[in-house]
């Protein structure tokens, strides 16, 4: 560390970036790729601050798909399609950084079973039938997977997938 501090004092840099989280490291890589001499200063460890606290979800926006349906909004639909295409790109070019994240929606009213199921399947279709697809999980299986889940009135769960990035590796 002493050698690095000495180097910061003695050398001239085009850009000095404070913070080694997702944004700081991304900016450093971008600047360096443009030929700039970059110094990145981090108080603790890379991604130890704010970046370590975020969910890092790489998603297509399932809520926006619902909004697109109910408001007949092509703009919202296009946003979801574009985001899901971007998510697919992440999985293709950076499988060492992005992994599938199952998201479980517990269902306690009968009409929500088909509502969530069709919504999740529509999300799969817009995503181009990805490797991991949505499915229904019985109440018993839902409790097995998540023992802390309240079982009274539980009809089952809908599970769909989004991506989750390890942004400390970006």
PDB file of C-alpha atoms in Angstrom, residues 65-132:
ATOM      1  CA  UNK A  65     -44.728  -5.670 -18.382  1.00  0.00           C
ATOM      2  CA  UNK A  66     -47.823  -5.676 -16.152  1.00  0.00           C
ATOM      3  CA  UNK A  67     -48.144  -1.919 -16.658  1.00  0.00           C
ATOM      4  CA  UNK A  68     -47.767  -2.362 -20.433  1.00  0.00           C
ATOM      5  CA  UNK A  69     -50.634  -4.859 -20.398  1.00  0.00           C
ATOM      6  CA  UNK A  70     -53.054  -2.862 -18.244  1.00  0.00           C
ATOM      7  CA  UNK A  71     -52.312   0.476 -19.924  1.00  0.00           C
ATOM      8  CA  UNK A  72     -51.912  -0.997 -23.430  1.00  0.00           C
ATOM      9  CA  UNK A  73     -48.587   0.819 -23.503  1.00  0.00           C
ATOM     10  CA  UNK A  74     -46.266  -0.102 -26.345  1.00  0.00           C
ATOM     11  CA  UNK A  75     -43.653   2.175 -24.755  1.00  0.00           C
ATOM     12  CA  UNK A  76     -43.641   0.109 -21.537  1.00  0.00           C
ATOM     13  CA  UNK A  77     -43.586  -3.126 -23.521  1.00  0.00           C
ATOM     14  CA  UNK A  78     -40.622  -1.885 -25.568  1.00  0.00           C
ATOM     15  CA  UNK A  79     -38.794  -0.971 -22.358  1.00  0.00           C
ATOM     16  CA  UNK A  80     -39.247  -4.517 -21.034  1.00  0.00           C
ATOM     17  CA  UNK A  81     -38.213  -6.110 -24.315  1.00  0.00           C
ATOM     18  CA  UNK A  82     -35.083  -3.951 -24.498  1.00  0.00           C
ATOM     19  CA  UNK A  83     -34.158  -4.684 -20.863  1.00  0.00           C
ATOM     20  CA  UNK A  84     -34.658  -8.435 -21.346  1.00  0.00           C
ATOM     21  CA  UNK A  85     -32.491  -8.316 -24.464  1.00  0.00           C
ATOM     22  CA  UNK A  86     -29.815  -6.543 -22.417  1.00  0.00           C
ATOM     23  CA  UNK A  87     -30.158  -9.192 -19.693  1.00  0.00           C
ATOM     24  CA  UNK A  88     -29.633 -11.911 -22.315  1.00  0.00           C
ATOM     25  CA  UNK A  89     -26.509 -10.087 -23.495  1.00  0.00           C
ATOM     26  CA  UNK A  90     -25.145 -10.081 -19.931  1.00  0.00           C
ATOM     27  CA  UNK A  91     -25.674 -13.834 -19.686  1.00  0.00           C
ATOM     28  CA  UNK A  92     -23.979 -14.344 -23.046  1.00  0.00           C
ATOM     29  CA  UNK A  93     -20.901 -12.155 -22.591  1.00  0.00           C
ATOM     30  CA  UNK A  94     -20.398 -12.348 -18.820  1.00  0.00           C
ATOM     31  CA  UNK A  95     -21.631 -15.683 -17.422  1.00  0.00           C
ATOM     32  CA  UNK A  96     -18.909 -15.446 -14.767  1.00  0.00           C
ATOM     33  CA  UNK A  97     -20.528 -12.259 -13.415  1.00  0.00           C
ATOM     34  CA  UNK A  98     -24.274 -12.879 -13.856  1.00  0.00           C
ATOM     35  CA  UNK A  99     -26.288 -15.767 -12.464  1.00  0.00           C
ATOM     36  CA  UNK A 100     -29.976 -16.685 -12.431  1.00  0.00           C
ATOM     37  CA  UNK A 101     -31.960 -15.411  -9.445  1.00  0.00           C
ATOM     38  CA  UNK A 102     -35.228 -17.210  -8.665  1.00  0.00           C
ATOM     39  CA  UNK A 103     -37.950 -14.905  -7.369  1.00  0.00           C
ATOM     40  CA  UNK A 104     -40.854 -16.546  -5.581  1.00  0.00           C
ATOM     41  CA  UNK A 105     -44.298 -14.954  -5.348  1.00  0.00           C
ATOM     42  CA  UNK A 106     -46.403 -16.654  -2.637  1.00  0.00           C
ATOM     43  CA  UNK A 107     -50.065 -16.914  -3.669  1.00  0.00           C
ATOM     44  CA  UNK A 108     -52.897 -16.820  -1.105  1.00  0.00           C
ATOM     45  CA  UNK A 109     -55.923 -16.018  -3.272  1.00  0.00           C
ATOM     46  CA  UNK A 110     -57.122 -18.359  -6.026  1.00  0.00           C
ATOM     47  CA  UNK A 111     -57.429 -15.718  -8.764  1.00  0.00           C
ATOM     48  CA  UNK A 112     -53.759 -14.734  -8.377  1.00  0.00           C
ATOM     49  CA  UNK A 113     -52.571 -18.206  -9.411  1.00  0.00           C
ATOM     50  CA  UNK A 114     -53.514 -17.770 -13.094  1.00  0.00           C
ATOM     51  CA  UNK A 115     -52.816 -14.016 -12.973  1.00  0.00           C
ATOM     52  CA  UNK A 116     -49.207 -14.453 -11.800  1.00  0.00           C
ATOM     53  CA  UNK A 117     -48.701 -17.609 -13.870  1.00  0.00           C
ATOM     54  CA  UNK A 118     -49.747 -15.952 -17.142  1.00  0.00           C
ATOM     55  CA  UNK A 119     -47.732 -12.861 -16.266  1.00  0.00           C
ATOM     56  CA  UNK A 120     -44.615 -14.923 -15.585  1.00  0.00           C
ATOM     57  CA  UNK A 121     -45.092 -16.908 -18.788  1.00  0.00           C
ATOM     58  CA  UNK A 122     -45.524 -13.675 -20.760  1.00  0.00           C
ATOM     59  CA  UNK A 123     -42.229 -12.499 -19.217  1.00  0.00           C
ATOM     60  CA  UNK A 124     -40.606 -15.749 -20.429  1.00  0.00           C
ATOM     61  CA  UNK A 125     -42.024 -15.230 -23.941  1.00  0.00           C
ATOM     62  CA  UNK A 126     -40.827 -11.614 -24.184  1.00  0.00           C
ATOM     63  CA  UNK A 127     -37.407 -12.813 -22.963  1.00  0.00           C
ATOM     64  CA  UNK A 128     -37.292 -15.331 -25.837  1.00  0.00           C
ATOM     65  CA  UNK A 129     -37.799 -18.447 -23.691  1.00  0.00           C
ATOM     66  CA  UNK A 130     -34.630 -18.172 -21.590  1.00  0.00           C
ATOM     67  CA  UNK A 131     -32.728 -21.083 -20.076  1.00  0.00           C
ATOM     68  CA  UNK A 132     -34.507 -20.649 -16.717  1.00  0.00           C
TER      69      UNK A 132
END
